[in-house]
mmCIF file of C-alpha atoms and ligand atoms in Angstrom:
data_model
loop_
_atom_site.group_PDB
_atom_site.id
_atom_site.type_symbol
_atom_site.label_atom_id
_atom_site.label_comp_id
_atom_site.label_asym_id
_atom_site.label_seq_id
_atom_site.Cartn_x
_atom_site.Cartn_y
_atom_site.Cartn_z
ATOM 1 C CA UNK M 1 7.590 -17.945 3.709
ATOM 2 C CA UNK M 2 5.300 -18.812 0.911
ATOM 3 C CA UNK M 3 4.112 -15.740 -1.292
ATOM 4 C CA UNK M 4 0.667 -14.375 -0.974
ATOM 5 C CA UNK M 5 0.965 -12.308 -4.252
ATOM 6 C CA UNK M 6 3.014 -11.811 -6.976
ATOM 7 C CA UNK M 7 2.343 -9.327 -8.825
ATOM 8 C CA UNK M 8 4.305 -9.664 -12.744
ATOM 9 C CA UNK M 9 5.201 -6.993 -15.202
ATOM 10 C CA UNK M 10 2.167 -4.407 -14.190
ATOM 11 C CA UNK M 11 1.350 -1.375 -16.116
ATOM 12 C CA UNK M 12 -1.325 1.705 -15.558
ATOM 13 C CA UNK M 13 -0.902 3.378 -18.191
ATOM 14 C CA UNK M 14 -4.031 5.959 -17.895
ATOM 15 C CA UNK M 15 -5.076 7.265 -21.190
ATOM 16 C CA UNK M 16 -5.266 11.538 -21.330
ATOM 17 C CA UNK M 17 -7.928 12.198 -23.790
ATOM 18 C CA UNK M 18 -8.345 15.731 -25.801
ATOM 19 C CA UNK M 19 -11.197 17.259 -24.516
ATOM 20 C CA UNK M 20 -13.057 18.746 -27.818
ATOM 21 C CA UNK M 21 -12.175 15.925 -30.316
ATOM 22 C CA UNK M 22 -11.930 12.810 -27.730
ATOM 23 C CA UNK M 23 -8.257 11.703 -28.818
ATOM 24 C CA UNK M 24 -6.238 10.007 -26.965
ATOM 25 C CA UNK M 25 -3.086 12.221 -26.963
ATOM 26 C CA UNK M 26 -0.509 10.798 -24.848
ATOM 27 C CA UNK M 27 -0.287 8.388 -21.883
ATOM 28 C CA UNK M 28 -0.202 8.980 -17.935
ATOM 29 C CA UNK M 29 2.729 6.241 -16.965
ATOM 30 C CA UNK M 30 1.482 5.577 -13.286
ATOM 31 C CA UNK M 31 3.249 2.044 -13.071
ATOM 32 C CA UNK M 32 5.775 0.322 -15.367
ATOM 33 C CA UNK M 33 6.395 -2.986 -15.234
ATOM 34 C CA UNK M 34 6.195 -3.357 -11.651
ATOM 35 C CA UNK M 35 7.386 -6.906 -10.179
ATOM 36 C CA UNK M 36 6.554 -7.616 -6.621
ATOM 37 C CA UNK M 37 5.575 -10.115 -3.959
ATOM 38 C CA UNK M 38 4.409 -10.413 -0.960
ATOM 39 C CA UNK M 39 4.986 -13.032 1.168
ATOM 40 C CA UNK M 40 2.141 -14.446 3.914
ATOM 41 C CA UNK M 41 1.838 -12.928 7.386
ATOM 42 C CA UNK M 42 4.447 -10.251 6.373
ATOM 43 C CA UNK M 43 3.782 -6.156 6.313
ATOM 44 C CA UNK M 44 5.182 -4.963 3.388
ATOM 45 C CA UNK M 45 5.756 -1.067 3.515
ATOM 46 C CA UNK M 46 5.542 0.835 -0.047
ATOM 47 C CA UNK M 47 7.327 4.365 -0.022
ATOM 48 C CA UNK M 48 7.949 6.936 -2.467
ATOM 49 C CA UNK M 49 6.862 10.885 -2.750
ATOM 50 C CA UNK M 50 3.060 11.892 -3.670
ATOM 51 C CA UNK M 51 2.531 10.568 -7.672
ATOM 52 C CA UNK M 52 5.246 7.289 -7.450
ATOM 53 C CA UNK M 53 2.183 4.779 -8.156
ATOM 54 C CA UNK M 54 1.891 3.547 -4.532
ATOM 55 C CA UNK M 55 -1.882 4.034 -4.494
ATOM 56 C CA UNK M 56 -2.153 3.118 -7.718
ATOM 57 C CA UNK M 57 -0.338 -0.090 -7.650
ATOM 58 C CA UNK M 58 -2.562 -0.736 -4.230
ATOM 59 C CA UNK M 59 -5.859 -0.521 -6.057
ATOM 60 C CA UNK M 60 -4.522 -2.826 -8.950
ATOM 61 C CA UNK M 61 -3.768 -5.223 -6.977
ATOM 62 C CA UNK M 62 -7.057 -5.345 -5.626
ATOM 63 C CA UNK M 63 -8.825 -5.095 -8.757
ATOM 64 C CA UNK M 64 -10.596 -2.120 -8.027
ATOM 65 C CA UNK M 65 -9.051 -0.422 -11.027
ATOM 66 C CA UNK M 66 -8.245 -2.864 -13.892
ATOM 67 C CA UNK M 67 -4.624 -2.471 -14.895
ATOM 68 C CA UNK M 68 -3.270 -1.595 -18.568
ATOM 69 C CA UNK M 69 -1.141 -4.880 -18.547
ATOM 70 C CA UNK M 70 0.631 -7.463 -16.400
ATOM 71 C CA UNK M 71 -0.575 -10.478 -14.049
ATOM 72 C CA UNK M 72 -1.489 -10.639 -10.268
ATOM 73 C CA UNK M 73 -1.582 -13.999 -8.572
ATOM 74 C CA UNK M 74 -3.153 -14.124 -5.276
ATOM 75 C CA UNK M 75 -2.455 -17.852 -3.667
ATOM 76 C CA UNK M 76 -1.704 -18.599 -7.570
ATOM 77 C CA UNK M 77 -4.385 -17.228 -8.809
ATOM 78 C CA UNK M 78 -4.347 -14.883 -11.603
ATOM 79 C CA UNK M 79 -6.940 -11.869 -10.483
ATOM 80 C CA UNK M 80 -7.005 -10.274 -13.269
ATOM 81 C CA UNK M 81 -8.646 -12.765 -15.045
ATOM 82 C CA UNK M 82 -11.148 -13.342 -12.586
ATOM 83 C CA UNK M 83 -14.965 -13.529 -13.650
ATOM 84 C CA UNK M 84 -17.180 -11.432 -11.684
ATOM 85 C CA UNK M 85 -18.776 -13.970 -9.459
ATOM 86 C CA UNK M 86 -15.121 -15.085 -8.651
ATOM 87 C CA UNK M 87 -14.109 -11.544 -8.073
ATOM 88 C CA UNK M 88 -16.753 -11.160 -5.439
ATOM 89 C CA UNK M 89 -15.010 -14.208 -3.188
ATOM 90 C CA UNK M 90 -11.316 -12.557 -3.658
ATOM 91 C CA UNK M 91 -12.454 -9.364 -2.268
ATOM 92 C CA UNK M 92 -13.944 -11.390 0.845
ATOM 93 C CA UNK M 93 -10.234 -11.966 1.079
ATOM 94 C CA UNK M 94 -8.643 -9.168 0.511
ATOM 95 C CA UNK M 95 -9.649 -5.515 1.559
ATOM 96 C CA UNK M 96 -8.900 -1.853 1.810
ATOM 97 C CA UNK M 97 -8.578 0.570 4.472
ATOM 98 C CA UNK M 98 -9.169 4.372 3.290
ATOM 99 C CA UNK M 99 -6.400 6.781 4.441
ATOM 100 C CA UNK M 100 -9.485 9.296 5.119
ATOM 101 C CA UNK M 101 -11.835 7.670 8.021
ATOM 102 C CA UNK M 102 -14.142 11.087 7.714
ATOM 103 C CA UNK M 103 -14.767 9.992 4.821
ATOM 104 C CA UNK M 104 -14.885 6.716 4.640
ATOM 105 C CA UNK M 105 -17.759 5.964 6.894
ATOM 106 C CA UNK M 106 -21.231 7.162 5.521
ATOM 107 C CA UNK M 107 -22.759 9.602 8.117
ATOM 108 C CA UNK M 108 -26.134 8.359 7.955
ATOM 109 C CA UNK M 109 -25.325 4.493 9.071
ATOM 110 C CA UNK M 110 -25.511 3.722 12.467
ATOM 111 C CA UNK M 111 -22.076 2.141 13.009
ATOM 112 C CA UNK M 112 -23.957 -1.016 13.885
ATOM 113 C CA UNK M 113 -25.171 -0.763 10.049
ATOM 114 C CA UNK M 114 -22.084 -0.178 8.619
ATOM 115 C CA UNK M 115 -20.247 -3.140 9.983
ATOM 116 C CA UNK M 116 -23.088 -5.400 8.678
ATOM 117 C CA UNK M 117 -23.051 -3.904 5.370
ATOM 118 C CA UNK M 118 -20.440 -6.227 4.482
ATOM 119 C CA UNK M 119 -22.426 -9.557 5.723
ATOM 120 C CA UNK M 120 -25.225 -7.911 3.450
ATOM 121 C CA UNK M 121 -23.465 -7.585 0.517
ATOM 122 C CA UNK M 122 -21.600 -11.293 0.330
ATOM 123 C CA UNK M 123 -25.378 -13.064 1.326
ATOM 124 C CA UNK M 124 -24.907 -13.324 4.657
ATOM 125 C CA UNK M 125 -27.920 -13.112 6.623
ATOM 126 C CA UNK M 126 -27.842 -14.946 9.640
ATOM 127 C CA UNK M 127 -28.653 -12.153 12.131
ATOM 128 C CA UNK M 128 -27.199 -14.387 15.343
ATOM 129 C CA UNK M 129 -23.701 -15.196 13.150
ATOM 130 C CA UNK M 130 -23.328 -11.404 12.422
ATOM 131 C CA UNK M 131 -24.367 -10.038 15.728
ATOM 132 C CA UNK M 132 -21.981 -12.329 17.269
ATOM 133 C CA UNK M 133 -19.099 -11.535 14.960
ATOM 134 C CA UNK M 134 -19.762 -7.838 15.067
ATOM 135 C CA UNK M 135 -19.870 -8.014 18.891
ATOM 136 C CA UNK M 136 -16.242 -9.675 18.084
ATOM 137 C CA UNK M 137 -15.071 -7.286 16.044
ATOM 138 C CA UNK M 138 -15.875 -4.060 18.594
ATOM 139 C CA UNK M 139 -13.722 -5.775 21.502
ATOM 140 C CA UNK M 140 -10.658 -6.873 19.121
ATOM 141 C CA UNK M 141 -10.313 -2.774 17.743
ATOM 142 C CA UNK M 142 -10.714 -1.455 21.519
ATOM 143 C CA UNK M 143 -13.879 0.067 21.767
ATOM 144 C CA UNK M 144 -17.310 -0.750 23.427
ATOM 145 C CA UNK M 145 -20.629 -2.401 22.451
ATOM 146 C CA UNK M 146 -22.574 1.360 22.554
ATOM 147 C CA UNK M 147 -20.534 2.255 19.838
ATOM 148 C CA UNK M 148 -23.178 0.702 17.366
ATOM 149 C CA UNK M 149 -26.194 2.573 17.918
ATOM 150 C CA UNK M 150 -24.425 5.801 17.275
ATOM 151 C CA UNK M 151 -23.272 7.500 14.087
ATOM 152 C CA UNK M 152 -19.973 8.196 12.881
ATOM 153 C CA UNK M 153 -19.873 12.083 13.559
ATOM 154 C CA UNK M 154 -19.960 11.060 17.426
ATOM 155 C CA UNK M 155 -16.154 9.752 17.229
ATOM 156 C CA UNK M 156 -12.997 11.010 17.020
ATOM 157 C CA UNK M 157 -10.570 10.734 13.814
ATOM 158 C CA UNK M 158 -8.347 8.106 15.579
ATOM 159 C CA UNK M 159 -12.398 6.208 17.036
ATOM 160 C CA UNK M 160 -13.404 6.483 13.166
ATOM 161 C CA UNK M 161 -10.278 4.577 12.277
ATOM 162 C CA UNK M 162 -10.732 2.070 14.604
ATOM 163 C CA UNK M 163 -14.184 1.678 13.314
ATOM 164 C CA UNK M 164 -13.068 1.692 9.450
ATOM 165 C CA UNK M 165 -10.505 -1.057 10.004
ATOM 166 C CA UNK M 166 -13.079 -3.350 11.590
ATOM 167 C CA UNK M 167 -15.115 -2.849 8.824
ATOM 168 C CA UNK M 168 -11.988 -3.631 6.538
ATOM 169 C CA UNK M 169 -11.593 -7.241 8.642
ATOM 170 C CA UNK M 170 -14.840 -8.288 10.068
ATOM 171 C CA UNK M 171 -15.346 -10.725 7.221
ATOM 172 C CA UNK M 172 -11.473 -12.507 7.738
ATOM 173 C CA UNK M 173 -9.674 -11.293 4.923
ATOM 174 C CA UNK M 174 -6.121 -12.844 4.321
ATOM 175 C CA UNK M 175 -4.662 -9.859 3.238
ATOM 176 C CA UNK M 176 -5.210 -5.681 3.308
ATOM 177 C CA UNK M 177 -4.083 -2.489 1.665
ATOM 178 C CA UNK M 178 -3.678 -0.179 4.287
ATOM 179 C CA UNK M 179 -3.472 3.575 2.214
ATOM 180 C CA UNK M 180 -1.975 6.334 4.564
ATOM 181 C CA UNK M 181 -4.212 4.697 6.990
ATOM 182 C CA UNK M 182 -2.562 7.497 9.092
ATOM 183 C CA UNK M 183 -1.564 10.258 7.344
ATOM 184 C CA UNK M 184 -5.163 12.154 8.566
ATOM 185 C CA UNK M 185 -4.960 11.968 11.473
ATOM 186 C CA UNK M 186 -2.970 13.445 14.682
ATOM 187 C CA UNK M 187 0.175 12.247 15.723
ATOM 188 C CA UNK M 188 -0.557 11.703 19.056
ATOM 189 C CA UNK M 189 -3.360 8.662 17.778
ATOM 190 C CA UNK M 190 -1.125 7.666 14.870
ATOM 191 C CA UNK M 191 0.732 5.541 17.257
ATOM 192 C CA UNK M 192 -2.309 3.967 18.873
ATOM 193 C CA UNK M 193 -3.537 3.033 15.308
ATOM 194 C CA UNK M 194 -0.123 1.362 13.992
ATOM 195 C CA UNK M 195 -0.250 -0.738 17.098
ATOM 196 C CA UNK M 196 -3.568 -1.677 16.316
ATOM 197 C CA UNK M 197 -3.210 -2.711 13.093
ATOM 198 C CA UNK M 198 0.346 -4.898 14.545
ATOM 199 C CA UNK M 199 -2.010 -6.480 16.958
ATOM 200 C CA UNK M 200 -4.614 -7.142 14.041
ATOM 201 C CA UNK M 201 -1.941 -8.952 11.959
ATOM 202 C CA UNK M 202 -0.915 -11.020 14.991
ATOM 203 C CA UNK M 203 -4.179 -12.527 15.762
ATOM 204 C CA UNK M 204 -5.980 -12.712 12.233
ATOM 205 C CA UNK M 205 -2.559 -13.646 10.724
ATOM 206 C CA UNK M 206 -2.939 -10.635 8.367
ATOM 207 C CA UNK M 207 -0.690 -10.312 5.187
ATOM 208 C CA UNK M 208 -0.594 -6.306 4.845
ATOM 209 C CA UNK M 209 0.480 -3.637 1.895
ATOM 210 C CA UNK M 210 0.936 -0.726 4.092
ATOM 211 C CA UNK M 211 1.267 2.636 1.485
ATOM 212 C CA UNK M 212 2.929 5.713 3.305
ATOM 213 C CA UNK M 213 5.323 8.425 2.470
ATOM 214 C CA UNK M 214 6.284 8.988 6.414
ATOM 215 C CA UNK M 215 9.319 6.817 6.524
ATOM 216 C CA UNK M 216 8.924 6.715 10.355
ATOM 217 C CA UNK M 217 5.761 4.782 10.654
ATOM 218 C CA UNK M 218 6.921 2.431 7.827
ATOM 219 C CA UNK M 219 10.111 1.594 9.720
ATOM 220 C CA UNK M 220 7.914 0.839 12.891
ATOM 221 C CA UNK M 221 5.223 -1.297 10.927
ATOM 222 C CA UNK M 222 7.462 -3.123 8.273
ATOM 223 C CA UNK M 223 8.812 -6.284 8.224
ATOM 224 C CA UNK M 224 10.668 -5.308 4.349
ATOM 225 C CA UNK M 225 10.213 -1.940 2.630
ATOM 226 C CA UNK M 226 9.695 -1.262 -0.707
ATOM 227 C CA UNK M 227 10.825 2.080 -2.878
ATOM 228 C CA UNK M 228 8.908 3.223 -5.574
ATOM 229 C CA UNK M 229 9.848 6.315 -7.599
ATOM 230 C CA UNK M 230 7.788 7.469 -11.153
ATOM 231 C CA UNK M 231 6.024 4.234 -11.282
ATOM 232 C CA UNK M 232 9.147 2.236 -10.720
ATOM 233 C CA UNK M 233 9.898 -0.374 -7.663
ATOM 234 C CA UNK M 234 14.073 1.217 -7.213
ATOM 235 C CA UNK M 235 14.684 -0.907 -4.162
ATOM 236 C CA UNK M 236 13.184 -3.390 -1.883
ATOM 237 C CA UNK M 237 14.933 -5.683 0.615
ATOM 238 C CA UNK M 238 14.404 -6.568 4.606
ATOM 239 C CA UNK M 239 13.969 -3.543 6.596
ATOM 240 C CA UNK M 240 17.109 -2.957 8.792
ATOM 241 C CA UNK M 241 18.688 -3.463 5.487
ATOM 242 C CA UNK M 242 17.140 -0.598 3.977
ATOM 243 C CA UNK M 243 17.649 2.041 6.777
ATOM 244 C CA UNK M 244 21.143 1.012 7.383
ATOM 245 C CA UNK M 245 22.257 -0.351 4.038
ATOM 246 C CA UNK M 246 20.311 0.743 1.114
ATOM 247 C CA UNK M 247 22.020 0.796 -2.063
ATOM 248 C CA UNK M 248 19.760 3.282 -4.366
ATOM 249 C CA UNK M 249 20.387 7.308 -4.036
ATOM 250 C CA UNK M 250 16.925 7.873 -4.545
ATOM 251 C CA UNK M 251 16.154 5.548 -1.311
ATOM 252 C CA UNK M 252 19.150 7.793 0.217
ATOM 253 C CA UNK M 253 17.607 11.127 -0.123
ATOM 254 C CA UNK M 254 14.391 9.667 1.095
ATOM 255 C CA UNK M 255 15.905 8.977 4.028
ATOM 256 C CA UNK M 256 18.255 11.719 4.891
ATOM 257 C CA UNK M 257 14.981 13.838 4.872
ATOM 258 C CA UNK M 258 13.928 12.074 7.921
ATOM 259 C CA UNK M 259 16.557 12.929 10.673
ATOM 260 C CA UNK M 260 15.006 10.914 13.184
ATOM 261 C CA UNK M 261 15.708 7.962 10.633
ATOM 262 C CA UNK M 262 18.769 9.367 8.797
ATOM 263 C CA UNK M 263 20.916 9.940 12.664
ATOM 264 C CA UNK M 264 20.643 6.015 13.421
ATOM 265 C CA UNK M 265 22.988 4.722 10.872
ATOM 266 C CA UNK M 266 25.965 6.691 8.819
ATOM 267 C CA UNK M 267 24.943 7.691 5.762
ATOM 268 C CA UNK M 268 25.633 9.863 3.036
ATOM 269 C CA UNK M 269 23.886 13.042 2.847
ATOM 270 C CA UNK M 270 22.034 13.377 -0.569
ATOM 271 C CA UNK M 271 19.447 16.091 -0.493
ATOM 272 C CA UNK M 272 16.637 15.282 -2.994
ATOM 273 C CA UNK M 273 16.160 18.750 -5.416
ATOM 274 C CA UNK M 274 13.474 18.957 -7.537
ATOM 275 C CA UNK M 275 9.994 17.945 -7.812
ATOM 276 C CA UNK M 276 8.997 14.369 -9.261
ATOM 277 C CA UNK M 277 8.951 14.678 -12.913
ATOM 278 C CA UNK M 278 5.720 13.894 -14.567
ATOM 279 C CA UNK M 279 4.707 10.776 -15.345
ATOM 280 C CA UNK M 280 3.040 11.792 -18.335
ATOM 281 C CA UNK M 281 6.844 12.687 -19.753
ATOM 282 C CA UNK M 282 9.213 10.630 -17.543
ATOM 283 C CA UNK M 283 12.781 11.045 -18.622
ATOM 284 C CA UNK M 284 14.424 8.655 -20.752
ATOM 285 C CA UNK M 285 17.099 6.440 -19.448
ATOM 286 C CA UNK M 286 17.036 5.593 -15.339
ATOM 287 C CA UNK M 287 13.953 7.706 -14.125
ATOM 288 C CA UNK M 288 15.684 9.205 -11.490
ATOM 289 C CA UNK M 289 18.588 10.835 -13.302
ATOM 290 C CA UNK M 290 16.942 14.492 -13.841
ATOM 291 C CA UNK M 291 17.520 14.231 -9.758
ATOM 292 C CA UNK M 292 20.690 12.022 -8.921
ATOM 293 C CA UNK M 293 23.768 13.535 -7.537
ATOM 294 C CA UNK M 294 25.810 10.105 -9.506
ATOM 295 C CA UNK M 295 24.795 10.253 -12.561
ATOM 296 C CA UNK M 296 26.397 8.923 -15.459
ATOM 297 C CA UNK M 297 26.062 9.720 -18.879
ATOM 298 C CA UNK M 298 24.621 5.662 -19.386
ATOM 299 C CA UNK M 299 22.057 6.713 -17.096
ATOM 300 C CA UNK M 300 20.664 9.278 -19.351
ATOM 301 C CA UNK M 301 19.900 6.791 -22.221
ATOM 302 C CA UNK M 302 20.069 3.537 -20.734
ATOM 303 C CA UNK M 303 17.530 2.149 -18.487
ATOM 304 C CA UNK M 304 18.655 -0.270 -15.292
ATOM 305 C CA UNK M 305 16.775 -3.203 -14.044
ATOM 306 C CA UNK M 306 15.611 -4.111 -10.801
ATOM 307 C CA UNK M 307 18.518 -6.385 -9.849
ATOM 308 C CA UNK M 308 18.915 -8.718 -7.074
ATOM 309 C CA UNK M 309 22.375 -7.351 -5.210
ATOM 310 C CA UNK M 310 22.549 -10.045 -2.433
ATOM 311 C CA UNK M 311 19.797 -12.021 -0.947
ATOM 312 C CA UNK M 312 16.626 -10.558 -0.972
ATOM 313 C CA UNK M 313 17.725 -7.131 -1.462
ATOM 314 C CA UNK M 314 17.042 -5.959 -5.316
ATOM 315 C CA UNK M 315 18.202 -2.358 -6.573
ATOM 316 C CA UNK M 316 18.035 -0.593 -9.921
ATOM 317 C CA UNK M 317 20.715 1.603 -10.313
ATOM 318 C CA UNK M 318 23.660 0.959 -12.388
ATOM 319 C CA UNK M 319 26.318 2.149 -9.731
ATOM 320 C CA UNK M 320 25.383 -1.075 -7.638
ATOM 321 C CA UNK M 321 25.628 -3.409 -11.000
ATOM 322 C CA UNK M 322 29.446 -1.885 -11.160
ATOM 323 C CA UNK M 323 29.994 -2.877 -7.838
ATOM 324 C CA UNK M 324 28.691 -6.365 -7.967
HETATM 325 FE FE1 SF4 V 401 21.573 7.650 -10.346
HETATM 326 FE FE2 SF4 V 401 22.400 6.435 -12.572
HETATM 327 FE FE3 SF4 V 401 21.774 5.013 -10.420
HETATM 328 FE FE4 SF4 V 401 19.901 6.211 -11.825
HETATM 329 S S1 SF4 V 401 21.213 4.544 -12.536
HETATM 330 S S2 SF4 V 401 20.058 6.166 -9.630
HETATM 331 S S3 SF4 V 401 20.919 8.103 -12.412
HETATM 332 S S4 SF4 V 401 23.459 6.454 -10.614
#
């Protein structure tokens, strides 16, 4: 499979400013030299706790924050250095869904409205071409035609979903960042929504970044998974591979505090202590060693590279580089 993106030494490094004087007086270290791609037609899952950079690294990638450093090529194209004009066609491509749907949508839009706004804003104004599309769009997420002449408060979390993801498509993106596109809602429609968005990918041929922290939903979605921890990509290979033979601890304890996940395949049983450290002070060395039950005393001063252990499966961590 060809890659859609690849994404090349990426920093965020937000700036945290003094409030009296203005100074800039140190550095929040959201992502660090993150390399990544993602290959066509595939749904790549990004885990890691609350404040590992997964948003972050979505909304670089889609240029709706500009990044401190690094390049993004999207079908070899470098985004980052993309002119405005230019920018405007990539984002035709490439779209977001909102993990919030309440507040996504804005309540005074008919839904009708909303899902031409996008036709609006990219010059489309064929009224026959975006009826018909629109009428398209309504039958492909599951819902009916009266849907558009009522207004989002009238739906359900899971219906406002629906209606925020064929927003996100109705102009035939290649690729979207799906953000906890989940996480607000009830379990019982969280199911109903994943499915959607599998049945999405299979007709539109959808590449997909699909940011969680329920390890679950990702192992349902996912075709490979990958692990981010303090800004850091720690491991990312196929997904079977990763719930039944991941090689990072931090990827361990992730796991083991899912038992649903953790019970299919023997593992050992790290339990993650701790909170994240902050990203404004990570510690030196391998960013996970304030946390990891192996550590060495390397670890503490030393920092390992994301290193490919056999095909397609990459880990930082020096206890896989000894065993390689
Ligand atoms: Fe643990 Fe060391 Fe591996 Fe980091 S490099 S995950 S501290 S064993």
């Amino acid at each position: 499979m060809n890659n859609l993106f690849e994404i090349k030494k990426l920093n965020m490094h937000y700036p945290v400013v003094d409030g009296l004087i203005g100074n800039i007086k140190g550095y929040v270290y959201a992502l660090n030299n993150v390399d990544l791609d993602i290959k066509e037609n595939e749904i790549l899952g990004l885990v890691g706790e609350s404040g590992s950079g997964k948003s972050t690294l979505g909304n670089c990638i889609l240029k709706l924050i500009t990044p401190t450093s690094g390049e993004v090529y999207f079908n070899n194209e470098d985004i980052l250095l993309k002119s405005k004009k230019e920018l405007k066609e990539f984002r035709k491509k490439a779209q977001l869904i909102f993990q919030n749907p309440y507040m996504s949508l804005d309540p005074r839009m008919k839904i009708y409205e909303i899902l031409k706004e996008p036709f609006i804003v990219n010059g489309i104004k064929d009224k026959k071409v975006i009826d018909e599309k629109i009428k398209k769009i309504v039958e492909l997420i599951g819902m009916q035609e009266e849907i558009l002449q009522r207004y989002p408060h009238e739906f359900s979390g899971g219906q406002r979903q629906r209606i925020a993801i064929a927003r996100a498509i109705i102009l035939n993106p290649q690729f979207v960042v799906a953000d906890e596109p989940v996480s607000a809602l009830d379990v019982s429609i969280q199911a109903q929504i994943v499915n959607l968005l599998l049945d999405l990918k299979k007709h539109l041929n959808l590449t997909m970044l699909f940011i969680s922290h329920d390890l679950s939903v990702v192992k349902y979605i996912s075709d490979r998974i990958a692990v981010m921890y303090l800004g850091e990509i720690v491991e990312i290979c196929a997904k079977e591979e990763l719930f039944c033979n991941h090689k990072h601890p931090y990827t361990e304890a992730l796991l083991n505090a899912v038992p649903i996940v953790s019970n299919e395949c023997k593992t050992k049983k790290i339990i993650l202590s701790g909170d994240l450290p902050s990203p404004q002070n990570p510690p030196k060395g391998c960013k996970f060693h304030t946390r990891c039950p192996y550590v060495m005393p390397k670890c503490k001063i030393e920092h390992p590279e994301l290193k490919e252990t056999t095909s397609g499966h990459c880990v930082r961590c020096f206890l896989v580089e000894n065993n390689t």
